[in-house]
Tab-separated table of N, CA and C in Angstrom:
chain	number	residue	atom	x	y	z
A	1	MET	N	-25.800	122.131	188.188
A	1	MET	CA	-27.118	122.695	187.893
A	1	MET	C	-27.053	123.697	186.764
A	2	GLU	N	-25.882	124.277	186.492
A	2	GLU	CA	-25.776	125.184	185.367
A	2	GLU	C	-25.934	124.472	184.023
A	3	HIS	N	-25.510	123.230	184.012
A	3	HIS	CA	-25.638	122.481	182.733
A	3	HIS	C	-27.113	122.213	182.397
A	4	VAL	N	-27.941	121.992	183.417
A	4	VAL	CA	-29.370	121.754	183.195
A	4	VAL	C	-29.985	123.012	182.658
A	5	ALA	N	-29.572	124.156	183.172
A	5	ALA	CA	-30.120	125.454	182.672
A	5	ALA	C	-29.719	125.656	181.182
A	6	ASP	N	-28.528	125.292	180.804
A	6	ASP	CA	-28.050	125.389	179.453
A	6	ASP	C	-28.810	124.433	178.562
A	7	ILE	N	-29.076	123.220	179.028
A	7	ILE	CA	-29.799	122.311	178.215
A	7	ILE	C	-31.223	122.771	178.025
A	8	LEU	N	-31.846	123.245	179.058
A	8	LEU	CA	-33.205	123.793	178.963
A	8	LEU	C	-33.297	125.017	178.019
A	9	ALA	N	-32.260	125.935	178.115
A	9	ALA	CA	-32.262	127.001	177.228
A	9	ALA	C	-32.111	126.598	175.766
A	10	GLY	N	-31.309	125.567	175.521
A	10	GLY	CA	-31.155	125.022	174.208
A	10	GLY	C	-32.427	124.426	173.682
A	11	ALA	N	-33.117	123.717	174.551
A	11	ALA	CA	-34.373	123.079	174.218
A	11	ALA	C	-35.441	124.126	173.888
A	12	ALA	N	-35.459	125.208	174.704
A	12	ALA	CA	-36.412	126.291	174.423
A	12	ALA	C	-36.080	127.008	173.085
A	13	ALA	N	-34.827	127.141	172.808
A	13	ALA	CA	-34.399	127.822	171.576
A	13	ALA	C	-34.843	126.923	170.384
A	14	THR	N	-34.584	125.629	170.544
A	14	THR	CA	-35.032	124.704	169.464
A	14	THR	C	-36.509	124.701	169.209
A	15	ALA	N	-37.256	124.729	170.346
A	15	ALA	CA	-38.754	124.752	170.191
A	15	ALA	C	-39.198	126.067	169.539
A	16	SER	N	-38.605	127.138	169.926
A	16	SER	CA	-38.912	128.437	169.269
A	16	SER	C	-38.593	128.438	167.848
A	17	LEU	N	-37.485	127.855	167.477
A	17	LEU	CA	-37.122	127.796	166.031
A	17	LEU	C	-38.100	126.850	165.305
A	18	ALA	N	-38.481	125.795	165.922
A	18	ALA	CA	-39.471	124.896	165.278
A	18	ALA	C	-40.838	125.582	164.998
A	19	VAL	N	-41.266	126.322	166.025
A	19	VAL	CA	-42.503	127.080	165.913
A	19	VAL	C	-42.371	128.160	164.842
A	20	ALA	N	-41.215	128.836	164.744
A	20	ALA	CA	-40.979	129.786	163.666
A	20	ALA	C	-41.076	129.135	162.357
A	21	GLY	N	-40.547	127.869	162.204
A	21	GLY	CA	-40.653	127.183	160.970
A	21	GLY	C	-42.080	126.891	160.550
A	22	PHE	N	-42.880	126.470	161.504
A	22	PHE	CA	-44.276	126.261	161.225
A	22	PHE	C	-44.967	127.513	160.754
A	23	PHE	N	-44.745	128.642	161.433
A	23	PHE	CA	-45.371	129.818	161.044
A	23	PHE	C	-44.883	130.302	159.673
A	24	ALA	N	-43.592	130.096	159.351
A	24	ALA	CA	-43.093	130.421	157.987
A	24	ALA	C	-43.748	129.539	156.947
A	25	LYS	N	-43.979	128.286	157.220
A	25	LYS	CA	-44.648	127.421	156.350
A	25	LYS	C	-46.104	127.905	156.123
A	26	PHE	N	-46.809	128.279	157.166
A	26	PHE	CA	-48.200	128.779	157.018
A	26	PHE	C	-48.188	130.096	156.205
A	27	TRP	N	-47.178	130.924	156.435
A	27	TRP	CA	-47.042	132.177	155.658
A	27	TRP	C	-46.849	131.899	154.214
A	28	ARG	N	-46.018	130.881	153.875
A	28	ARG	CA	-45.822	130.594	152.430
A	28	ARG	C	-47.118	130.078	151.803
A	29	ARG	N	-47.948	129.394	152.526
A	29	ARG	CA	-49.207	128.910	151.977
A	29	ARG	C	-50.255	130.069	151.813
A	30	THR	N	-50.372	130.911	152.771
A	30	THR	CA	-51.440	131.849	152.794
A	30	THR	C	-51.065	133.294	152.515
A	31	ARG	N	-49.789	133.647	152.631
A	31	ARG	CA	-49.253	134.976	152.463
A	31	ARG	C	-49.931	135.927	153.491
A	32	ASP	N	-50.370	135.429	154.658
A	32	ASP	CA	-50.942	136.250	155.652
A	32	ASP	C	-49.830	136.812	156.528
A	33	SER	N	-49.821	138.082	156.701
A	33	SER	CA	-48.690	138.774	157.392
A	33	SER	C	-48.673	138.353	158.889
A	34	LEU	N	-49.762	137.869	159.390
A	34	LEU	CA	-49.832	137.484	160.805
A	34	LEU	C	-48.775	136.345	160.998
A	35	PHE	N	-48.746	135.414	160.077
A	35	PHE	CA	-47.826	134.204	160.187
A	35	PHE	C	-46.378	134.695	160.023
A	36	LEU	N	-46.199	135.694	159.108
A	36	LEU	CA	-44.784	136.126	158.918
A	36	LEU	C	-44.279	136.869	160.137
A	37	LEU	N	-45.113	137.669	160.741
A	37	LEU	CA	-44.644	138.393	161.981
A	37	LEU	C	-44.478	137.423	163.094
A	38	PHE	N	-45.331	136.467	163.233
A	38	PHE	CA	-45.140	135.391	164.314
A	38	PHE	C	-43.812	134.652	164.050
A	39	ALA	N	-43.536	134.286	162.812
A	39	ALA	CA	-42.322	133.610	162.438
A	39	ALA	C	-41.106	134.421	162.836
A	40	ALA	N	-41.180	135.750	162.568
A	40	ALA	CA	-40.032	136.590	162.873
A	40	ALA	C	-39.856	136.694	164.398
A	41	ALA	N	-41.054	136.802	165.135
A	41	ALA	CA	-40.987	136.895	166.572
A	41	ALA	C	-40.336	135.687	167.193
A	42	PHE	N	-40.696	134.508	166.717
A	42	PHE	CA	-40.157	133.263	167.303
A	42	PHE	C	-38.718	133.044	166.893
A	43	THR	N	-38.340	133.511	165.698
A	43	THR	CA	-36.959	133.401	165.285
A	43	THR	C	-36.071	134.328	166.210
A	44	ILE	N	-36.562	135.495	166.484
A	44	ILE	CA	-35.864	136.442	167.418
A	44	ILE	C	-35.714	135.727	168.805
A	45	ASP	N	-36.781	135.136	169.290
A	45	ASP	CA	-36.702	134.441	170.538
A	45	ASP	C	-35.705	133.350	170.528
A	46	ALA	N	-35.668	132.581	169.483
A	46	ALA	CA	-34.670	131.450	169.412
A	46	ALA	C	-33.267	131.982	169.383
A	47	LEU	N	-33.030	133.004	168.601
A	47	LEU	CA	-31.656	133.566	168.552
A	47	LEU	C	-31.279	134.184	169.859
A	48	ALA	N	-32.187	134.831	170.538
A	48	ALA	CA	-31.858	135.460	171.814
A	48	ALA	C	-31.539	134.392	172.801
A	49	ARG	N	-32.347	133.318	172.873
A	49	ARG	CA	-32.051	132.265	173.800
A	49	ARG	C	-30.730	131.605	173.536
A	50	LEU	N	-30.448	131.423	172.289
A	50	LEU	CA	-29.140	130.857	171.910
A	50	LEU	C	-27.965	131.699	172.383
A	51	VAL	N	-28.084	133.007	172.092
A	51	VAL	CA	-27.003	133.906	172.415
A	51	VAL	C	-26.864	134.050	173.939
A	52	LEU	N	-28.018	134.165	174.621
A	52	LEU	CA	-27.910	134.319	176.096
A	52	LEU	C	-27.361	133.037	176.787
A	53	SER	N	-27.604	131.899	176.154
A	53	SER	CA	-27.075	130.602	176.763
A	53	SER	C	-25.574	130.530	176.465
A	54	ALA	N	-25.102	131.098	175.378
A	54	ALA	CA	-23.703	131.004	174.983
A	54	ALA	C	-22.827	132.036	175.700
A	55	VAL	N	-23.426	133.178	176.027
A	55	VAL	CA	-22.699	134.308	176.617
A	55	VAL	C	-23.050	134.370	178.023
A	56	GLN	N	-22.063	134.507	178.873
A	56	GLN	CA	-22.259	134.683	180.303
A	56	GLN	C	-22.798	136.119	180.550
A	57	VAL	N	-23.995	136.156	181.078
A	57	VAL	CA	-24.604	137.442	181.423
A	57	VAL	C	-24.286	137.737	182.834
A	58	SER	N	-23.743	138.872	183.078
A	58	SER	CA	-23.325	139.197	184.469
A	58	SER	C	-24.502	139.545	185.344
A	59	ASP	N	-25.438	140.237	184.734
A	59	ASP	CA	-26.588	140.665	185.491
A	59	ASP	C	-27.861	140.578	184.642
A	60	THR	N	-28.783	139.710	185.030
A	60	THR	CA	-30.006	139.554	184.268
A	60	THR	C	-30.933	140.747	184.413
A	61	ALA	N	-30.616	141.729	185.241
A	61	ALA	CA	-31.403	142.943	185.384
A	61	ALA	C	-31.040	143.959	184.348
A	62	GLU	N	-30.012	143.711	183.530
A	62	GLU	CA	-29.655	144.667	182.488
A	62	GLU	C	-30.758	144.764	181.462
A	63	PRO	N	-31.070	145.953	180.972
A	63	PRO	CA	-32.119	146.133	179.987
A	63	PRO	C	-31.893	145.382	178.641
A	64	ILE	N	-30.587	145.204	178.350
A	64	ILE	CA	-30.355	144.461	177.036
A	64	ILE	C	-30.740	143.016	177.104
A	65	TYR	N	-30.884	142.516	178.301
A	65	TYR	CA	-31.300	141.147	178.536
A	65	TYR	C	-32.730	140.924	178.062
A	66	TYR	N	-33.581	141.968	178.239
A	66	TYR	CA	-34.992	141.885	177.918
A	66	TYR	C	-35.393	142.486	176.554
A	67	LEU	N	-34.410	143.130	175.918
A	67	LEU	CA	-34.702	143.817	174.641
A	67	LEU	C	-35.292	142.834	173.568
A	68	PRO	N	-34.619	141.676	173.346
A	68	PRO	CA	-35.215	140.701	172.355
A	68	PRO	C	-36.642	140.299	172.685
A	69	ARG	N	-36.933	140.139	174.002
A	69	ARG	CA	-38.271	139.762	174.334
A	69	ARG	C	-39.252	140.883	174.069
A	70	LEU	N	-38.827	142.129	174.332
A	70	LEU	CA	-39.638	143.267	174.041
A	70	LEU	C	-40.001	143.315	172.538
A	71	VAL	N	-38.979	143.112	171.724
A	71	VAL	CA	-39.178	143.126	170.237
A	71	VAL	C	-40.074	141.954	169.842
A	72	MET	N	-39.863	140.796	170.461
A	72	MET	CA	-40.641	139.603	170.093
A	72	MET	C	-42.156	139.868	170.433
A	73	PHE	N	-42.395	140.265	171.632
A	73	PHE	CA	-43.837	140.496	171.991
A	73	PHE	C	-44.438	141.691	171.371
A	74	GLY	N	-43.609	142.649	170.956
A	74	GLY	CA	-44.087	143.776	170.168
A	74	GLY	C	-44.517	143.328	168.824
A	75	LEU	N	-43.804	142.476	168.180
A	75	LEU	CA	-44.128	141.953	166.879
A	75	LEU	C	-45.399	141.138	166.962
A	76	ILE	N	-45.569	140.360	168.040
A	76	ILE	CA	-46.842	139.588	168.201
A	76	ILE	C	-48.005	140.528	168.380
A	77	ALA	N	-47.823	141.562	169.178
A	77	ALA	CA	-48.891	142.503	169.434
A	77	ALA	C	-49.251	143.242	168.110
A	78	VAL	N	-48.263	143.593	167.340
A	78	VAL	CA	-48.561	144.273	166.048
A	78	VAL	C	-49.281	143.375	165.102
A	79	ALA	N	-48.887	142.078	165.064
A	79	ALA	CA	-49.508	141.107	164.180
A	79	ALA	C	-50.968	140.930	164.588
A	80	ILE	N	-51.246	140.838	165.869
A	80	ILE	CA	-52.665	140.659	166.335
A	80	ILE	C	-53.473	141.917	166.025
A	81	ALA	N	-52.844	143.100	166.305
A	81	ALA	CA	-53.570	144.317	166.004
A	81	ALA	C	-53.918	144.524	164.549
A	82	ARG	N	-52.880	144.164	163.679
A	82	ARG	CA	-53.138	144.271	162.258
A	82	ARG	C	-54.194	143.288	161.751
A	83	LYS	N	-54.229	142.085	162.325
A	83	LYS	CA	-55.208	141.095	161.933
A	83	LYS	C	-56.614	141.555	162.304
A	84	ASN	N	-56.740	142.221	163.458
A	84	ASN	CA	-58.034	142.608	163.927
A	84	ASN	C	-58.480	143.969	163.479
A	85	ALA	N	-57.561	144.736	162.736
A	85	ALA	CA	-57.951	146.005	162.291
A	85	ALA	C	-58.974	145.858	161.190
A	86	PRO	N	-60.042	146.743	161.183
A	86	PRO	CA	-61.030	146.570	160.138
A	86	PRO	C	-60.405	146.883	158.740
A	87	GLY	N	-60.701	145.955	157.781
A	87	GLY	CA	-60.183	146.157	156.404
A	87	GLY	C	-58.759	145.856	156.200
A	88	LYS	N	-58.071	145.275	157.199
A	88	LYS	CA	-56.624	144.976	157.012
A	88	LYS	C	-56.382	143.558	157.563
A	89	GLY	N	-55.114	143.227	157.552
A	89	GLY	CA	-54.683	141.962	158.123
A	89	GLY	C	-54.380	140.916	157.168
A	90	GLY	N	-54.326	141.230	155.908
A	90	GLY	CA	-54.130	140.228	154.873
A	90	GLY	C	-52.702	139.872	154.765
């Protein structure tokens, strides 16, 4: 059953990296910072999933386990707030 979890973690990391690639492509076309921050967020997610699947984590309740997710969702929140701020978001 551990192998299935590793395979699913790898698939999720690959999907996050693909999503990051699409956002980076949209950023290159539009230079909209929303896409750049989303690309950074999904890249962090992909790297975190890759590292966490490669390293044995003794306790998933450790705060370091959730730090990449906190950064990822923080970047997404900042991107959305900047986009919706009046006169900003370009």
